[in-house]
Coordinates of C-alpha atoms and ligand atoms in Angstrom, one line a residue:
X1 CA 94.3 36.1 102.9
X2 CA 91.5 38.4 101.6
X3 CA 88.9 39.6 104.0
X4 CA 85.4 38.7 103.2
X5 CA 84.7 42.3 102.1
X6 CA 87.6 42.2 99.7
X7 CA 86.3 38.9 98.3
X8 CA 82.8 40.4 97.7
X9 CA 84.3 43.5 96.0
X10 CA 86.4 41.3 93.7
X11 CA 83.4 39.1 92.8
X12 CA 81.2 42.1 92.3
X13 CA 83.7 43.6 89.9
X14 CA 84.3 40.3 88.2
X15 CA 80.7 39.2 87.6
X16 CA 78.0 41.6 88.4
X17 CA 76.7 43.9 85.6
X18 CA 74.8 46.8 87.2
X19 CA 71.8 48.6 85.7
X20 CA 72.2 52.2 84.5
X21 CA 75.9 52.1 85.5
X22 CA 79.0 52.7 83.5
X23 CA 80.9 49.6 84.6
X24 CA 84.3 51.0 83.7
X25 CA 83.9 53.7 86.2
X26 CA 82.2 51.5 88.7
X27 CA 85.1 49.0 88.7
X28 CA 87.6 51.8 89.3
X29 CA 85.8 52.9 92.5
X30 CA 85.1 51.2 95.8
X31 CA 81.6 49.7 95.6
X32 CA 79.0 50.3 98.2
X33 CA 77.7 46.9 99.2
X34 CA 74.5 46.9 101.3
X35 CA 74.2 44.1 103.8
X36 CA 71.1 45.0 105.8
X37 CA 68.4 47.5 106.4
X38 CA 66.2 48.6 109.2
X39 CA 63.6 51.3 109.1
X40 CA 64.9 54.2 106.9
X41 CA 68.5 53.1 107.4
X42 CA 70.7 50.9 105.2
X43 CA 74.0 49.4 106.4
X44 CA 76.9 48.4 104.3
X45 CA 79.3 45.4 104.8
X46 CA 81.7 47.7 106.7
X47 CA 79.0 48.6 109.1
X48 CA 78.5 52.2 107.8
X49 CA 74.9 53.4 108.1
X50 CA 73.1 55.6 105.6
X51 CA 69.6 57.1 105.3
X52 CA 67.7 55.7 102.4
X53 CA 67.0 59.1 100.9
X54 CA 65.6 57.7 97.7
X55 CA 63.6 54.8 99.0
X56 CA 65.9 52.4 97.2
X57 CA 65.0 54.1 93.9
X58 CA 61.5 55.2 94.7
X59 CA 60.1 52.0 96.2
X60 CA 60.1 51.8 99.9
X61 CA 57.1 52.7 101.9
X62 CA 57.3 51.3 105.5
X63 CA 61.0 51.1 105.9
X64 CA 63.3 48.0 105.7
X65 CA 62.6 44.9 107.8
X66 CA 59.1 46.2 108.5
X67 CA 57.9 43.5 111.0
X68 CA 54.3 43.3 109.5
X69 CA 55.6 42.8 106.0
X70 CA 58.2 40.3 107.1
X71 CA 55.5 38.4 108.9
X72 CA 53.2 38.4 105.9
X73 CA 56.0 37.0 103.8
X74 CA 56.8 34.2 106.3
X75 CA 53.1 33.3 106.7
X76 CA 52.6 33.0 103.0
X77 CA 55.9 31.0 102.7
X78 CA 54.4 28.4 105.0
X79 CA 51.6 27.8 102.5
X80 CA 53.2 28.1 99.0
X81 CA 55.8 30.3 97.4
X82 CA 54.5 30.3 93.8
X83 CA 51.8 28.9 91.7
X84 CA 50.6 30.1 88.3
X85 CA 47.6 32.4 87.3
X86 CA 47.3 30.8 83.9
X87 CA 43.8 29.4 84.0
X88 CA 43.8 29.1 87.8
X89 CA 44.1 31.3 90.9
X90 CA 45.8 31.7 94.2
X91 CA 44.5 33.3 97.4
X92 CA 46.6 36.4 97.9
X93 CA 46.3 37.3 94.1
X94 CA 42.5 37.3 94.4
X95 CA 42.5 39.2 97.7
X96 CA 44.9 41.9 96.3
X97 CA 42.9 42.3 93.1
X98 CA 39.8 43.0 95.2
X99 CA 41.7 45.5 97.3
X100 CA 43.2 47.3 94.3
X101 CA 39.8 47.6 92.6
X102 CA 38.4 49.1 95.8
X103 CA 41.0 51.8 96.4
X104 CA 41.8 52.8 92.8
X105 CA 40.0 55.5 90.8
X106 CA 36.4 54.6 89.9
X107 CA 35.8 52.3 87.0
X108 CA 39.1 50.4 87.4
X109 CA 37.7 47.0 88.3
X110 CA 40.1 44.5 86.7
X111 CA 43.6 43.7 87.7
X112 CA 46.3 42.0 85.5
X113 CA 49.6 41.3 87.3
X114 CA 53.1 41.3 86.2
X115 CA 56.5 41.8 87.8
X116 CA 57.9 45.3 87.1
X117 CA 56.7 48.7 86.0
X118 CA 58.0 48.1 82.5
X119 CA 56.0 44.9 82.1
X120 CA 53.0 46.7 83.5
X121 CA 53.3 49.4 80.9
X122 CA 53.8 46.8 78.1
X123 CA 50.6 45.2 79.2
X124 CA 48.7 48.5 79.1
X125 CA 50.0 49.2 75.6
X126 CA 49.1 45.8 74.3
X127 CA 45.7 45.9 76.0
X128 CA 44.9 49.3 74.5
X129 CA 46.0 48.2 71.1
X130 CA 44.0 45.0 71.2
X131 CA 41.0 46.7 72.8
X132 CA 40.5 48.6 69.5
X133 CA 41.2 45.5 67.3
X134 CA 38.8 43.4 69.3
X135 CA 36.1 46.1 68.7
X136 CA 36.8 45.9 65.0
X137 CA 38.6 49.3 64.8
X138 CA 41.8 48.8 62.9
X139 CA 42.7 52.5 62.6
X140 CA 43.5 53.2 66.2
X141 CA 47.1 51.9 66.4
X142 CA 49.1 55.0 67.5
X143 CA 50.2 56.2 71.0
X144 CA 50.7 59.6 72.5
X145 CA 53.3 60.3 75.1
X146 CA 55.0 63.3 76.7
X147 CA 58.4 64.8 76.2
X148 CA 60.9 63.4 78.7
X149 CA 58.5 60.6 79.7
X150 CA 59.9 57.5 81.3
X151 CA 57.8 54.3 81.4
X152 CA 60.5 51.6 81.8
X153 CA 63.2 49.9 79.8
X154 CA 61.7 47.0 77.7
X155 CA 61.3 47.7 74.0
X156 CA 57.5 48.5 74.2
X157 CA 57.8 50.7 77.3
X158 CA 60.9 52.5 75.8
X159 CA 58.9 53.2 72.7
X160 CA 56.6 55.5 74.7
X161 CA 59.6 56.9 76.5
X162 CA 61.0 60.3 75.5
X163 CA 64.3 60.8 77.2
X164 CA 66.8 60.8 74.4
X165 CA 69.7 59.6 76.5
X166 CA 67.9 56.3 77.2
X167 CA 66.1 55.9 73.9
X168 CA 68.3 57.0 71.0
X169 CA 70.5 53.9 70.7
X170 CA 67.5 51.7 70.4
X171 CA 65.5 54.0 68.1
X172 CA 65.5 51.5 65.1
X173 CA 63.9 48.9 67.4
X174 CA 61.2 51.1 68.9
X175 CA 57.7 51.8 67.5
X176 CA 57.1 55.5 66.8
X177 CA 54.9 57.5 69.2
X178 CA 53.5 61.0 69.1
X179 CA 55.2 63.3 71.6
X180 CA 53.5 66.4 73.2
X181 CA 55.4 68.8 75.4
X182 CA 55.5 68.3 79.1
X183 CA 54.4 71.4 81.0
X184 CA 57.8 72.3 82.5
X185 CA 56.9 75.6 84.3
X186 CA 60.6 76.4 85.1
X187 CA 61.7 76.0 81.5
X188 CA 58.6 76.9 79.5
X189 CA 57.7 80.4 80.9
X190 CA 55.6 79.6 83.9
X191 CA 52.5 77.5 84.7
X192 CA 50.1 79.1 82.4
X193 CA 52.3 79.2 79.2
X194 CA 53.6 75.7 79.9
X195 CA 50.2 74.2 80.4
X196 CA 48.8 76.0 77.3
X197 CA 51.7 74.6 75.2
X198 CA 50.9 71.1 76.3
X199 CA 47.1 71.3 76.0
X200 CA 47.3 73.1 72.7
X201 CA 49.6 70.5 71.2
X202 CA 47.5 67.6 72.5
X203 CA 44.3 69.3 71.2
X204 CA 45.8 69.8 67.7
X205 CA 47.1 66.3 67.5
X206 CA 43.8 64.8 68.6
X207 CA 41.9 67.0 66.1
X208 CA 44.1 66.0 63.2
X209 CA 44.9 62.4 64.0
X210 CA 42.6 61.4 66.9
X211 CA 41.0 58.6 65.0
X212 CA 44.4 56.9 64.5
X213 CA 45.2 57.1 68.2
X214 CA 44.7 54.1 70.5
X215 CA 45.8 55.7 73.8
X216 CA 47.7 58.5 75.5
X217 CA 50.1 57.5 78.3
X218 CA 51.0 59.9 81.1
X219 CA 52.9 60.0 84.4
X220 CA 50.1 61.8 86.3
X221 CA 51.0 65.0 88.2
X222 CA 54.7 64.2 88.6
X223 CA 57.0 63.2 85.8
X224 CA 59.7 61.3 87.7
X225 CA 62.7 60.3 85.7
X226 CA 62.3 63.4 83.4
X227 CA 63.4 65.5 86.4
X228 CA 60.7 65.4 89.1
X229 CA 58.5 67.8 87.1
X230 CA 55.2 68.8 88.7
X231 CA 52.3 69.6 86.4
X232 CA 50.4 72.9 86.9
X233 CA 47.1 72.3 88.6
X234 CA 44.3 71.3 86.3
X235 CA 46.5 70.1 83.5
X236 CA 46.0 66.4 84.0
X237 CA 42.3 66.8 84.3
X238 CA 42.2 68.8 81.0
X239 CA 44.3 66.1 79.3
X240 CA 41.9 63.4 80.5
X241 CA 39.0 65.4 79.1
X242 CA 40.6 65.9 75.7
X243 CA 41.3 62.2 75.5
X244 CA 37.7 61.4 76.4
X245 CA 36.4 63.9 73.8
X246 CA 38.3 62.1 71.1
X247 CA 37.7 58.6 72.2
X248 CA 41.3 58.0 73.1
X249 CA 42.1 55.7 76.0
X250 CA 44.1 57.3 78.9
X251 CA 46.9 55.2 80.5
X252 CA 48.0 56.5 83.8
X253 CA 51.5 55.3 84.7
X254 CA 51.4 55.5 88.5
X255 CA 54.4 53.3 89.0
X256 CA 56.3 56.1 90.7
X257 CA 53.4 58.2 92.0
X258 CA 51.1 55.5 93.4
X259 CA 50.6 54.5 97.0
X260 CA 50.6 57.8 98.8
X261 CA 53.8 59.2 97.4
X262 CA 52.2 62.4 96.1
X263 CA 50.0 63.0 99.1
X264 CA 47.0 61.1 97.7
X265 CA 46.7 57.3 97.3
X266 CA 47.1 57.8 93.6
X267 CA 48.2 61.0 91.8
X268 CA 45.0 60.7 89.6
X269 CA 43.0 61.2 92.8
X270 CA 44.5 64.7 93.1
X271 CA 42.4 65.8 90.1
X272 CA 39.6 63.2 90.3
X273 CA 40.8 61.7 87.1
X274 CA 39.7 58.1 86.2
X275 CA 41.9 56.6 83.5
X276 CA 41.0 53.7 81.4
X277 CA 44.2 51.8 82.3
X278 CA 46.5 52.4 85.3
X279 CA 49.9 50.9 85.9
X280 CA 51.2 50.2 89.4
X281 CA 54.5 48.9 90.6
X282 CA 57.3 50.1 92.9
X283 CA 55.5 50.9 96.2
X284 CA 52.8 48.3 95.6
X285 CA 54.5 45.8 97.8
X286 CA 55.9 48.5 100.1
X287 CA 59.0 48.2 97.9
X288 CA 59.6 44.6 99.0
X289 CA 59.1 42.3 96.0
X290 CA 58.7 42.5 92.2
X291 CA 55.0 42.8 91.7
X292 CA 53.3 45.2 89.3
X293 CA 49.7 45.5 88.2
X294 CA 47.8 46.9 85.2
X295 CA 44.3 47.9 86.1
X296 CA 41.6 48.2 83.5
X297 CA 38.0 49.4 83.3
X298 CA 35.2 47.0 82.7
X299 CA 34.8 48.6 79.3
X300 CA 38.4 47.6 78.3
X301 CA 38.0 44.1 79.8
X302 CA 34.7 43.5 78.2
X303 CA 36.2 44.0 74.7
X304 CA 38.2 40.8 75.3
X305 CA 35.1 38.8 76.3
X306 CA 34.3 36.4 73.4
X307 CA 33.8 32.9 72.3
X308 CA 37.1 30.8 72.6
X309 CA 37.2 30.4 68.8
X310 CA 37.2 34.2 68.2
X311 CA 40.7 34.5 69.6
X312 CA 40.1 37.8 71.3
X313 CA 41.9 36.5 74.4
X314 CA 44.6 38.6 75.9
X315 CA 47.5 36.3 75.0
X316 CA 50.0 37.7 77.5
X317 CA 51.5 36.4 80.8
X318 CA 54.7 36.0 82.7
X319 CA 56.1 33.1 84.7
X320 CA 55.6 34.9 88.0
X321 CA 52.4 36.7 87.2
X322 CA 50.4 37.1 90.5
X323 CA 53.2 35.7 92.7
X324 CA 51.6 34.8 96.1
X325 CA 54.5 36.0 98.2
X326 CA 54.5 39.4 96.6
X327 CA 50.7 39.7 96.7
X328 CA 50.6 38.7 100.4
X329 CA 53.2 41.4 101.2
X330 CA 51.3 44.0 99.1
X331 CA 48.1 43.2 101.1
X332 CA 50.0 43.7 104.3
X333 CA 51.5 46.9 103.1
X334 CA 48.1 48.3 102.1
X335 CA 46.6 47.2 105.5
X336 CA 49.5 49.0 107.3
X337 CA 49.0 52.2 105.2
X338 CA 45.3 52.2 106.2
X339 CA 45.9 51.4 109.9
X340 CA 48.5 54.1 110.2
X341 CA 46.5 56.5 108.0
X342 CA 49.8 57.1 106.1
X343 CA 48.3 58.9 103.1
X344 CA 46.6 61.4 105.4
X345 CA 50.0 62.0 107.1
X346 CA 52.0 62.8 104.0
X347 CA 50.8 66.4 103.8
X348 CA 52.3 67.3 107.2
X349 CA 55.6 65.5 106.3
X350 CA 55.7 67.2 102.9
X351 CA 55.1 70.6 104.5
X352 CA 58.0 70.0 106.9
X353 CA 60.3 69.0 104.1
X354 CA 59.3 72.1 102.1
X355 CA 60.0 74.3 105.1
X356 CA 63.4 72.7 105.6
X357 CA 64.4 73.0 101.9
X358 CA 63.1 76.5 101.3
X359 CA 66.3 78.3 102.3
X360 CA 68.1 76.5 99.6
X361 CA 66.3 78.7 97.0
X362 CA 68.6 81.5 98.1
X363 CA 71.7 79.6 96.9
X364 CA 73.4 80.8 93.7
X365 CA 73.1 77.5 91.9
X366 CA 69.7 76.3 93.0
X367 CA 67.4 77.0 90.1
X368 CA 64.2 75.3 91.0
X369 CA 62.8 73.2 93.9
X370 CA 59.9 71.0 92.8
X371 CA 57.9 69.0 95.2
X372 CA 54.6 67.0 95.3
X373 CA 54.2 65.1 98.6
X374 CA 57.4 63.2 99.3
X375 CA 58.7 63.5 95.8
X376 CA 61.3 66.2 95.6
X377 CA 63.7 67.4 92.8
X378 CA 66.1 70.2 93.2
X379 CA 67.4 71.5 89.9
X380 CA 71.0 72.9 90.0
X381 CA 71.9 75.5 87.4
X382 CA 75.2 77.0 86.4
X383 CA 73.7 80.5 86.1
X384 CA 70.6 81.3 88.1
X385 CA 69.6 84.5 86.2
X386 CA 69.7 82.9 82.8
X387 CA 68.8 79.4 84.0
X388 CA 71.7 78.1 82.1
X389 CA 72.1 74.4 82.9
X390 CA 75.4 72.9 84.2
X391 CA 77.2 71.0 81.4
X392 CA 76.8 67.2 81.3
X393 CA 80.6 66.9 82.0
X394 CA 80.2 69.0 85.2
X395 CA 78.4 66.0 86.7
X396 CA 77.0 68.3 89.3
X397 CA 74.1 66.0 90.2
X398 CA 76.5 63.0 90.6
X399 CA 78.8 65.1 92.8
X400 CA 76.0 66.3 95.0
X401 CA 74.7 62.8 95.6
X402 CA 78.2 61.4 96.2
X403 CA 78.7 64.1 98.8
X404 CA 75.4 63.1 100.4
X405 CA 76.7 59.6 100.6
X406 CA 79.8 60.8 102.4
X407 CA 77.5 62.6 104.8
X408 CA 75.3 59.5 105.4
X409 CA 72.5 59.5 103.0
X410 CA 71.9 57.6 99.7
X411 CA 70.2 59.0 96.6
X412 CA 70.7 59.2 92.9
X413 CA 70.5 62.3 90.7
X414 CA 68.6 62.8 87.4
X415 CA 71.1 64.8 85.4
X416 CA 71.4 68.1 87.2
X417 CA 68.4 67.4 89.5
X418 CA 69.1 66.1 93.0
X419 CA 66.3 63.7 94.0
X420 CA 65.0 63.4 97.5
X421 CA 62.3 60.7 98.0
X422 CA 62.4 59.3 101.5
X423 CA 60.4 56.3 102.6
X424 CA 56.8 57.4 103.4
X425 CA 57.3 56.1 107.0
X426 CA 60.1 58.6 107.7
X427 CA 59.6 60.5 111.0
X428 CA 60.0 64.2 111.3
X429 CA 63.3 63.6 113.1
X430 CA 64.5 61.4 110.2
X431 CA 63.3 63.9 107.6
X432 CA 65.1 66.6 109.6
X433 CA 68.4 64.8 109.4
X434 CA 68.0 63.8 105.8
X435 CA 67.1 67.3 104.6
X436 CA 70.1 68.6 106.5
X437 CA 72.3 66.3 104.4
X438 CA 70.6 67.3 101.2
X439 CA 71.2 71.0 101.9
X440 CA 74.8 70.4 103.0
X441 CA 75.7 68.4 100.0
X442 CA 74.3 70.9 97.6
X443 CA 76.0 73.8 99.3
X444 CA 79.3 71.9 99.3
X445 CA 79.4 71.1 95.6
X446 CA 77.9 74.3 94.3
X447 CA 80.1 76.5 96.4
X448 CA 83.1 74.2 95.7
X449 CA 83.6 73.1 99.3
X450 CA 83.9 69.4 98.6
X451 CA 87.7 69.2 98.7
X452 CA 88.1 71.6 101.6
X453 CA 85.9 69.6 104.0
X454 CA 87.4 66.3 103.3
Ligands
LIG501 C1 60.3 53.1 87.6 C2 59.2 53.5 86.6 C3 58.8 52.6 85.6 C4 59.5 51.2 85.4 O1 59.4 50.4 86.5 P1 60.4 49.1 86.6 O2 59.8 48.4 87.8 O3 61.7 49.7 86.9 O4 60.4 48.4 85.3 C5 57.8 52.9 84.8 N1 57.2 54.1 84.9 C6 57.5 55.0 85.9 C7 56.8 56.3 86.0 C8 58.6 54.7 86.7 O5 59.0 55.6 87.6

């Protein structure tokens, strides 16, 4: 007789196809199967406990089984689980739209819901495109993105992505986009040179082709999947100004950076930038449920106002657009963030993490430690002096995060970058334990101590 755990492992390997996972390799290992979570801890079916050191892939805000969020979900469930927003409304979707309009950068007054960051980005792209059409401008059809950008995995979102590993296979299916360099200070000769390269390229592009460009999409302040790259101060603001000067819409993809993650409610707030469109996801529901939102200014929205016959309607929607359960939980999450003054508290937590991780800079294979709020990336390099990267086949990031798992913390790498993105609710004590594991796992794999210690 198989134990229940063995049965689950067999079923998982037989039927479940995991995202961003080489299944051949996955099937040859022993899968980690999570059964429950509480606070910043997750527990697997064998009862082993792990810190959620990446907020379950950048989502979680208040921890798992947060009583207030659980209660909000139960309360809404006693009313209705789902109704449509096509031509009608529901209570939590209205309340949340009002709340998002109130807390987002000025001008963003309209909220269009969907169910993931990628769909939120698709919507922003289609809105920007149709905004110009509806105004009678058929020239503005192109998009600008940044090198190493990540905006999600649907075809439209991938078209404005610029990570070759994720995009190349699908290239024939994607629409072309202009790509400007991302200001990678570590790789592009420091803050000033990196920023000048970005702004210079954007300026030239807009001067030459500005009138063909519908919108520019950017991950504000921190480029997540590209390797937790932090923009030099002032860069986002200058980019926004350049877009404005050339009449190009600015789309801020705050899917990863939104809801306190960077130390402000939204990363755009750090430089007082007000985009024309803003995409929210991940932390919107505290990381509980699949709700995303695309926020638009009145100016964008007004371009869709017309007589029925004119067909300027935004013909887009999803079955679960504005799901009441998700919206109710999002409202509870935002209420909790306010009550606990969580955004204000991030600075002190971030400073604690920075202090704890600082000694890692002395290690022979730690090239760069990048941090904005509770978003951290530690880039490992084969040679510190020349900044030579580890080879892909070294799998250094994978090894470091697997070591962290053995030591009791979950995270996923981005190539050679070890990601540390704890839930915003993490206490100093919990951050202390998690950063100890980050440090130990990096030391172990870069100094070749993995095998010894086992
Ligand atoms: C995760 C992410 C997305 C995609 O969100 P999904 O919910 O996974 O579709 C888009 N943009 C950014 C910046 C992200 O980090």
